[in-house]
Short mmCIF file of C-alpha atoms and ligand atoms in Angstrom, two decimals:
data_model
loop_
_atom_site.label_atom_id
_atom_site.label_comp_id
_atom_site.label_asym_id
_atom_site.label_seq_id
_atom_site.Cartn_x
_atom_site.Cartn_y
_atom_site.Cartn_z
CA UNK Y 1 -6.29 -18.42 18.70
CA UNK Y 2 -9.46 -18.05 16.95
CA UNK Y 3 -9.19 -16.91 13.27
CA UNK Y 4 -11.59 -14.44 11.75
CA UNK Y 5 -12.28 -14.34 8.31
CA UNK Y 6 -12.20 -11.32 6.63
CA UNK Y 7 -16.00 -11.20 4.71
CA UNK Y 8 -14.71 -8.42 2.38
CA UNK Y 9 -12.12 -6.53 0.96
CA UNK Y 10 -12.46 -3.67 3.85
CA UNK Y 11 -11.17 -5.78 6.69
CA UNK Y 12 -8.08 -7.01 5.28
CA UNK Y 13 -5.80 -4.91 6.85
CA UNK Y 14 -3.02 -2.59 5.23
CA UNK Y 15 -1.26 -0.90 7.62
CA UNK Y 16 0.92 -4.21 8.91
CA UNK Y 17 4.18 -3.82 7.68
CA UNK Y 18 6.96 -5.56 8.13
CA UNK Y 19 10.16 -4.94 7.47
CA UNK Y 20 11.61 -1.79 6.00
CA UNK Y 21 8.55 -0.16 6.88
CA UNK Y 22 8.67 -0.89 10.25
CA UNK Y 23 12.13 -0.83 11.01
CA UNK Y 24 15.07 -1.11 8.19
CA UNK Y 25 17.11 -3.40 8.10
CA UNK Y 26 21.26 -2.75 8.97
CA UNK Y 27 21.78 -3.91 5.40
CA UNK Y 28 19.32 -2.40 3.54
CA UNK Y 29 21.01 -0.46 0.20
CA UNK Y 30 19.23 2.74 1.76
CA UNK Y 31 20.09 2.40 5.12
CA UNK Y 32 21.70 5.41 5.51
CA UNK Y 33 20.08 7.66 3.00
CA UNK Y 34 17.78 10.16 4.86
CA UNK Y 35 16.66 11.65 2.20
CA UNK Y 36 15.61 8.04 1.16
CA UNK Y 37 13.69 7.19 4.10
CA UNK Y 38 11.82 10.51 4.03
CA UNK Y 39 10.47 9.88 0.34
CA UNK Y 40 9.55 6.16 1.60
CA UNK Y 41 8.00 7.97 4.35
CA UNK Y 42 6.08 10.09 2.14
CA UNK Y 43 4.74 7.48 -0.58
CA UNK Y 44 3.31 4.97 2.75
CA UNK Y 45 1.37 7.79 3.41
CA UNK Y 46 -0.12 7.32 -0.15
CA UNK Y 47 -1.02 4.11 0.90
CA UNK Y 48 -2.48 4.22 4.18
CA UNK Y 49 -4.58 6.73 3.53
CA UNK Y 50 -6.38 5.38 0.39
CA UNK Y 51 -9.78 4.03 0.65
CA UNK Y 52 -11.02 1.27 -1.05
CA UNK Y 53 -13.11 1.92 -4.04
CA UNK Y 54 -11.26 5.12 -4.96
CA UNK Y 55 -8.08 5.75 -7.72
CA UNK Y 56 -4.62 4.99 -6.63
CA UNK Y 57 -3.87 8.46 -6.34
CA UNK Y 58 -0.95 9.49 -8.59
CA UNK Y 59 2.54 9.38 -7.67
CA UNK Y 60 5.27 11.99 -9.50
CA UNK Y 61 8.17 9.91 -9.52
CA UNK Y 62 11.76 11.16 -9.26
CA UNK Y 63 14.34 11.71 -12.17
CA UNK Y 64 16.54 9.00 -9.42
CA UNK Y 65 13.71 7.35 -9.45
CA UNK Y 66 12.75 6.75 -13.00
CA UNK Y 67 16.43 6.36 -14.13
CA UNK Y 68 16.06 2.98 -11.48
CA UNK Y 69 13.27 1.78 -13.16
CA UNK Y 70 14.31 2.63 -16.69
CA UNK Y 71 17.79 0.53 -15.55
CA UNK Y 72 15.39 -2.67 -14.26
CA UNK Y 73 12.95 -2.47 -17.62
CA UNK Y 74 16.15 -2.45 -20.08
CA UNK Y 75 17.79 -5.45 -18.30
CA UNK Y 76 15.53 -7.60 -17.28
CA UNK Y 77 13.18 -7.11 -20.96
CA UNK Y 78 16.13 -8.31 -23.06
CA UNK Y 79 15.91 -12.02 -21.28
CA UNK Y 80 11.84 -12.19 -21.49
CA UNK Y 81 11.54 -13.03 -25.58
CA UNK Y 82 13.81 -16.48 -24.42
CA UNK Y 83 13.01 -17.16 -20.93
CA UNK Y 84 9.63 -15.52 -19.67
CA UNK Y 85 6.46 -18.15 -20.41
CA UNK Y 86 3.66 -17.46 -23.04
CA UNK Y 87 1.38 -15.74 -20.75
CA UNK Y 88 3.41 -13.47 -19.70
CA UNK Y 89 4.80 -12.44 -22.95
CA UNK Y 90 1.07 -12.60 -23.94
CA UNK Y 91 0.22 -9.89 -21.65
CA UNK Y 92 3.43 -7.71 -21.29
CA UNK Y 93 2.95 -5.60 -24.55
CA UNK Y 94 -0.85 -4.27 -23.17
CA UNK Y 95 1.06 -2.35 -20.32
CA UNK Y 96 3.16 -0.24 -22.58
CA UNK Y 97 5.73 -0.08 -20.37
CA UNK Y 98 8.70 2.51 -21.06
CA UNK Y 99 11.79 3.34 -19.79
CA UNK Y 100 11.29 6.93 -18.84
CA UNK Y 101 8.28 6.55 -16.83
CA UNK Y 102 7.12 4.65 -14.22
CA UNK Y 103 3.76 3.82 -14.56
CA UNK Y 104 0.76 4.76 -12.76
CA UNK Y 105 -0.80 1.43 -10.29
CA UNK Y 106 -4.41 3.27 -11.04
CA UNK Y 107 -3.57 2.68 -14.96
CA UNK Y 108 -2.34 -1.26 -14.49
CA UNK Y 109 -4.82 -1.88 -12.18
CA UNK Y 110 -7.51 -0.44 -15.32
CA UNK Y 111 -6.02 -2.63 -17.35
CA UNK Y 112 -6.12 -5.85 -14.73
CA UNK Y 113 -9.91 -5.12 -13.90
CA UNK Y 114 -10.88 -5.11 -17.62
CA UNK Y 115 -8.79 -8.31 -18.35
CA UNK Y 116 -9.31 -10.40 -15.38
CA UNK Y 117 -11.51 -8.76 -12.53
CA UNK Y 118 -8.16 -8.38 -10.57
CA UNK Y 119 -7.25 -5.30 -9.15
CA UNK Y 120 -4.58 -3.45 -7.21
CA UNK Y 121 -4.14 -1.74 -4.26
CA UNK Y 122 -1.31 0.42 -2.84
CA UNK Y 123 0.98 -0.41 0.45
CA UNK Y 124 3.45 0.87 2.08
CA UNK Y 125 5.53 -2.49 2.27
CA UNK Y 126 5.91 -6.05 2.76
CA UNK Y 127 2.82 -6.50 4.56
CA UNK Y 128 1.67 -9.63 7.00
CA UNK Y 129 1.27 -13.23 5.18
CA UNK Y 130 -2.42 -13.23 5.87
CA UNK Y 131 -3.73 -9.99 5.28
CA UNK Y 132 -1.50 -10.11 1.78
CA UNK Y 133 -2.64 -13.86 1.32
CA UNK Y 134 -6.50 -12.63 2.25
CA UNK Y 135 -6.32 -10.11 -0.72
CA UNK Y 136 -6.03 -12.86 -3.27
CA UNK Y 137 -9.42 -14.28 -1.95
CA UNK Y 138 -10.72 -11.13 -2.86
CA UNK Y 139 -9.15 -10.63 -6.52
CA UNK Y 140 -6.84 -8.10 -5.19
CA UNK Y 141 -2.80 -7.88 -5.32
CA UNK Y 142 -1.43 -5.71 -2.71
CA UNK Y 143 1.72 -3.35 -4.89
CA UNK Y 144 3.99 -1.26 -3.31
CA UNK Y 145 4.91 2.16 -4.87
CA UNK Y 146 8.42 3.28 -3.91
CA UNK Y 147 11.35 2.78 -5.96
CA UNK Y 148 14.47 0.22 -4.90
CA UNK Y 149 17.60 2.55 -3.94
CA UNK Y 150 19.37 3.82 -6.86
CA UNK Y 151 22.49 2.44 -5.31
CA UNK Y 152 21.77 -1.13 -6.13
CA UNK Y 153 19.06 -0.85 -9.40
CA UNK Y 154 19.69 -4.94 -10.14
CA UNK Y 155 18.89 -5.86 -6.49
CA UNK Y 156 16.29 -5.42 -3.81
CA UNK Y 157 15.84 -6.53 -0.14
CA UNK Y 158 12.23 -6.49 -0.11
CA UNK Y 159 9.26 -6.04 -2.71
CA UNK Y 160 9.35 -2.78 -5.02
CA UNK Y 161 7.44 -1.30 -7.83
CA UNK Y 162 9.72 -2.63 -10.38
CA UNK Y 163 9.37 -6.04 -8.71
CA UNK Y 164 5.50 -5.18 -8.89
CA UNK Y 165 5.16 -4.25 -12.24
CA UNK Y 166 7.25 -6.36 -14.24
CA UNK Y 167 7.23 -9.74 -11.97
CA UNK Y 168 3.34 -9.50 -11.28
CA UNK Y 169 1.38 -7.19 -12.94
CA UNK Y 170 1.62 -8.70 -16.14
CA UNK Y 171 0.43 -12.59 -15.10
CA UNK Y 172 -2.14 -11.20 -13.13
CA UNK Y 173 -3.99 -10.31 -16.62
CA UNK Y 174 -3.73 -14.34 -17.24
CA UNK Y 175 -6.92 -15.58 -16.29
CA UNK Y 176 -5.74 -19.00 -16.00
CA UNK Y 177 -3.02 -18.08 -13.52
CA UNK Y 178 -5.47 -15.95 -11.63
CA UNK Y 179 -7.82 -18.46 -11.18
CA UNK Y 180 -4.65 -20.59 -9.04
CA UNK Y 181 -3.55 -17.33 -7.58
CA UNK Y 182 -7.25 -16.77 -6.53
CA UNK Y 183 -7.40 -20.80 -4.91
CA UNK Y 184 -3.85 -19.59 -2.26
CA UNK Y 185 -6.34 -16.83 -1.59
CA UNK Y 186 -9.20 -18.85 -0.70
CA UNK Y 187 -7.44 -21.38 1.37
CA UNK Y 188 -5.70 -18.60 3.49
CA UNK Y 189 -9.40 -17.51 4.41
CA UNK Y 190 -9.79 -20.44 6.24
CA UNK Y 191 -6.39 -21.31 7.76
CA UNK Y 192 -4.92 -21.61 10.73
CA UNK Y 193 -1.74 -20.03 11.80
CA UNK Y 194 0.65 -23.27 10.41
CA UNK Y 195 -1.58 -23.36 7.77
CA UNK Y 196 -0.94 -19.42 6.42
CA UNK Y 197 2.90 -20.30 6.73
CA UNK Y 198 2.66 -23.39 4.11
CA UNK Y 199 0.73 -21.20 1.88
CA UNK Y 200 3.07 -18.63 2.46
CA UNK Y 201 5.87 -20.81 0.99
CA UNK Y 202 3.43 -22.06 -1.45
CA UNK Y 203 3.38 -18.55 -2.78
CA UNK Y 204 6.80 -18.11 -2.49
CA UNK Y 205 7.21 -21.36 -4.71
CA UNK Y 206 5.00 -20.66 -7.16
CA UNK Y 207 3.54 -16.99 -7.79
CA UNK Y 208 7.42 -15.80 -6.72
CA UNK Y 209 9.55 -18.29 -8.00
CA UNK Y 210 7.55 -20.84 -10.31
CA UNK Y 211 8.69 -22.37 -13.40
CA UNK Y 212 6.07 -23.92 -16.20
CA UNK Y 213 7.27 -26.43 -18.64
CA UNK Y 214 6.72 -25.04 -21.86
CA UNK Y 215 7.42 -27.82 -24.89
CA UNK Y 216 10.22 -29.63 -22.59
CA UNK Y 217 11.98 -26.38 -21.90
CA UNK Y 218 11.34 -24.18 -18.49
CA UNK Y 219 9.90 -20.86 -18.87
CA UNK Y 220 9.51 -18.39 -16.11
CA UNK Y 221 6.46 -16.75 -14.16
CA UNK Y 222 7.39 -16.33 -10.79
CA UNK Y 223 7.85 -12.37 -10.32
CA UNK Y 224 11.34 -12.69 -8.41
CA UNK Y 225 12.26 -14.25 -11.45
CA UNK Y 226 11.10 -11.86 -13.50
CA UNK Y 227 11.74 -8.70 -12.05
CA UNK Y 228 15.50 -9.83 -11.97
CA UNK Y 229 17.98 -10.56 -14.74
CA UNK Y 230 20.52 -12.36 -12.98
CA UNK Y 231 17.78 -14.87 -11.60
CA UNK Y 232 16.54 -14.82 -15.29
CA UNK Y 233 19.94 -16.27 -16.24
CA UNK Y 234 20.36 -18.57 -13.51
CA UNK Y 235 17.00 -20.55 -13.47
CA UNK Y 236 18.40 -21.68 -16.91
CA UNK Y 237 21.69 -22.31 -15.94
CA UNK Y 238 20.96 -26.22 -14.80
CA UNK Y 239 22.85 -25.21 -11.13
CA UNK Y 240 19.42 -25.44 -9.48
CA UNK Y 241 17.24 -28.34 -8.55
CA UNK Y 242 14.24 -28.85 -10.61
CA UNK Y 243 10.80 -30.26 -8.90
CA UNK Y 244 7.32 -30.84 -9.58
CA UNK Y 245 4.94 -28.76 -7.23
CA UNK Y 246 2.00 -30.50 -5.53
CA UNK Y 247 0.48 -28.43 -2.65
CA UNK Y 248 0.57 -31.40 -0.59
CA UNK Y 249 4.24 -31.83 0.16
CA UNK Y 250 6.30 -30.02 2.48
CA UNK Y 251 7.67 -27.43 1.25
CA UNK Y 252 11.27 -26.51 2.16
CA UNK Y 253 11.79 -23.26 4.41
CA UNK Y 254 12.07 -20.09 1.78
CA UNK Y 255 15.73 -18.66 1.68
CA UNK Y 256 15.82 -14.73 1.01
CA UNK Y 257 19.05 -14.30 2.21
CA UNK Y 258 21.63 -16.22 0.18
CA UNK Y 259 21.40 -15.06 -3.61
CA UNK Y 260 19.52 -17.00 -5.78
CA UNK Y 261 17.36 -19.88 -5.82
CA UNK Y 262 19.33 -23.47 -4.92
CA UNK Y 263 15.24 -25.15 -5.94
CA UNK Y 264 12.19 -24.43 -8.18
CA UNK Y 265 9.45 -25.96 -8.44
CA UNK Y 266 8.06 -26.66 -12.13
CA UNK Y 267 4.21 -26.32 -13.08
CA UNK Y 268 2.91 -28.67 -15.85
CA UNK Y 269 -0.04 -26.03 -16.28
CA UNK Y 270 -1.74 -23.16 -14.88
CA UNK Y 271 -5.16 -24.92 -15.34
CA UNK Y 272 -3.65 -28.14 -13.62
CA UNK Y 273 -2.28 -25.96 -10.55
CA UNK Y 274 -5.30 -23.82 -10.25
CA UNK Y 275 -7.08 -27.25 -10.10
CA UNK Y 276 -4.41 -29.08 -7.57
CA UNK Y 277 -4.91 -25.79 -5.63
CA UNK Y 278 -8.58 -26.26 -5.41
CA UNK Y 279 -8.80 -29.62 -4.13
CA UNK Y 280 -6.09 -28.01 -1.80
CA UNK Y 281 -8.62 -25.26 -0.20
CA UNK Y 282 -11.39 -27.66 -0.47
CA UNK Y 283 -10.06 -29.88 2.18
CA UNK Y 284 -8.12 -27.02 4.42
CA UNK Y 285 -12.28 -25.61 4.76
CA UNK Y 286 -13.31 -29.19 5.95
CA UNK Y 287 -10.94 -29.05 8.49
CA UNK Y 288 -9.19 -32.30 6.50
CA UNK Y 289 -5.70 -31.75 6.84
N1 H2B V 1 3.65 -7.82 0.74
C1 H2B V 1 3.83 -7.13 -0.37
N2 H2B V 1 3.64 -5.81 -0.36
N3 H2B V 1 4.20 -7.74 -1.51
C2 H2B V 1 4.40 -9.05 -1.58
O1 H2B V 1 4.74 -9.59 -2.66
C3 H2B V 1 4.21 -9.82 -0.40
C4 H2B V 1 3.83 -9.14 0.78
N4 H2B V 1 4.35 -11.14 -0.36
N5 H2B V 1 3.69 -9.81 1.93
C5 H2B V 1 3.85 -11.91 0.71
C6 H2B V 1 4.00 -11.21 2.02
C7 H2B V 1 4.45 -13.29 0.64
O2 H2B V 1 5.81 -13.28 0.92
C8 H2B V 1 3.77 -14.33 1.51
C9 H2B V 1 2.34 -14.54 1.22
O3 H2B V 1 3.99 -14.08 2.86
FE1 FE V 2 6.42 -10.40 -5.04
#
């Protein structure tokens, strides 16, 4: 099949969603919550219907809701001071973040545009590998709104705007580590269908689940690591495998299913990934691997 590049921002598509969106999953906490899939129902609508070029329009979050979110920030904020990496502690304090409100994507993504160019726009869900991957190419991070259920506020099936906000947001006003983020979206502009799936893990090994050696300790910046405080714990705990990424390798199939991560892979720099990355897309465009 022939691939079509998007040329701008407009034709990567946000309306494919998998997953919850599309149909939820048996074992999802909110399964059987009506009320629950109404609200979700509710905020999509948010996000299909905004156009590009416009505010995030406003969302007027829950008491539920908040009290989730409030939960996520307490927890996961006491392990950052000892386990997140520089940037990231660099850049958390400029988003002001408090437990009793959720904060506004139009006011991060502010923030993001003056600080790196990056910007954010709203979905309704876990949305296709390329279109997501394609928004990268174009300085863009595609953030959910809705709220994990407030059945399970240390765990979520999919992407939520706790995950957003406290695993990404913050690194994406790193210009370093926008400058490799920017180099997965790049590639996936050019890629064939096998190609978009080892990015996809790349991704999911780095900008999800990287490590960065930090004066011969590990420090965290993928956002599944930081959006969760038992994954926080565990990434120190010396039960998983520690390797050194190279874009070049095979990457081992992602696992979402069982718990935490059995392997990470461990960045040196953000400049010497960003350049790895580069040489990467360079030789995906001339058709060279
Ligand atoms: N969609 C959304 N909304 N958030 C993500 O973090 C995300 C996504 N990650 N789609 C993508 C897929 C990632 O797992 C890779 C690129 O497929
Ligand atoms: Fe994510």
């Amino acid at each position: 099949t022939q691939v079509i590049a998007p040329l701008s921002l407009n034709q990567v598509d946000n309306s494919k969603i998998l997953g919850f969106g599309a149909d939820l999953a048996e074992d999802h906490p909110g399964f059987h919550d009506d009320a629950y899939k109404l609200r979700r129902m509710d905020i999509a609508r948010l996000a299909y219907t905004h156009q590009i070029g416009s505010a995030v329009p406003e969302l007027v979050y829950l008491p539920q809701e908040t009290a989730t979110w409030g939960t996520v920030l307490r927890e996961t904020s006491q392990l950052y001071p000892t386990h997140a990496c520089k940037e990231f502690l660099a850049s958390f304090p400029m988003f002001d973040f408090r437990e009793d409100s959720v904060p506004q994507l139009e006011a991060l993504s502010s923030i993001l545009r003056r600080e790196t160019g990056w910007q954010i726009r709203p979905v309704a869900g876990l949305l296709h590998p390329r279109d997501f991957l394609n928004g990268l190419a174009f300085n863009t991070f595609h953030s959910t709104q809705y709220v994990r259920h407030h059945s399970r506020p240390m765990y979520t099936p999919e992407p939520d705007v706790c995950h957003e906000l406290l695993g990404h947001v913050p690194m994406l006003a790193d210009p370093k580590y926008c400058e490799m983020v920017h180099n997965i979206g790049l590639a996936s502009l050019h890629a064939n269908e096998k190609q978009i799936w080892h990015l996809t893990k790349m991704y999911w090994y780095t900008v999800e689940f990287g490590l960065i050696r930090e004066q011969g300790r590990i420090c965290a910046f993928g956002a599944g690591i930081l959006s969760s405080f038992g994954e926080l714990e565990h990434m120190r705990s010396g039960q998983a495998e520690l390797r050194a990424f190279d874009p070049f390798i095979t990457l081992p199939k992602m696992d979402y299913k069982s718990g935490y991560q059995k392997l990470y892979y461990v960045l040196d720099s953000f400049d010497d990934a960003a350049a790895k990355l580069k040489v990467y897309c360079d030789k995906l465009k001339l058709n060279a691997i």
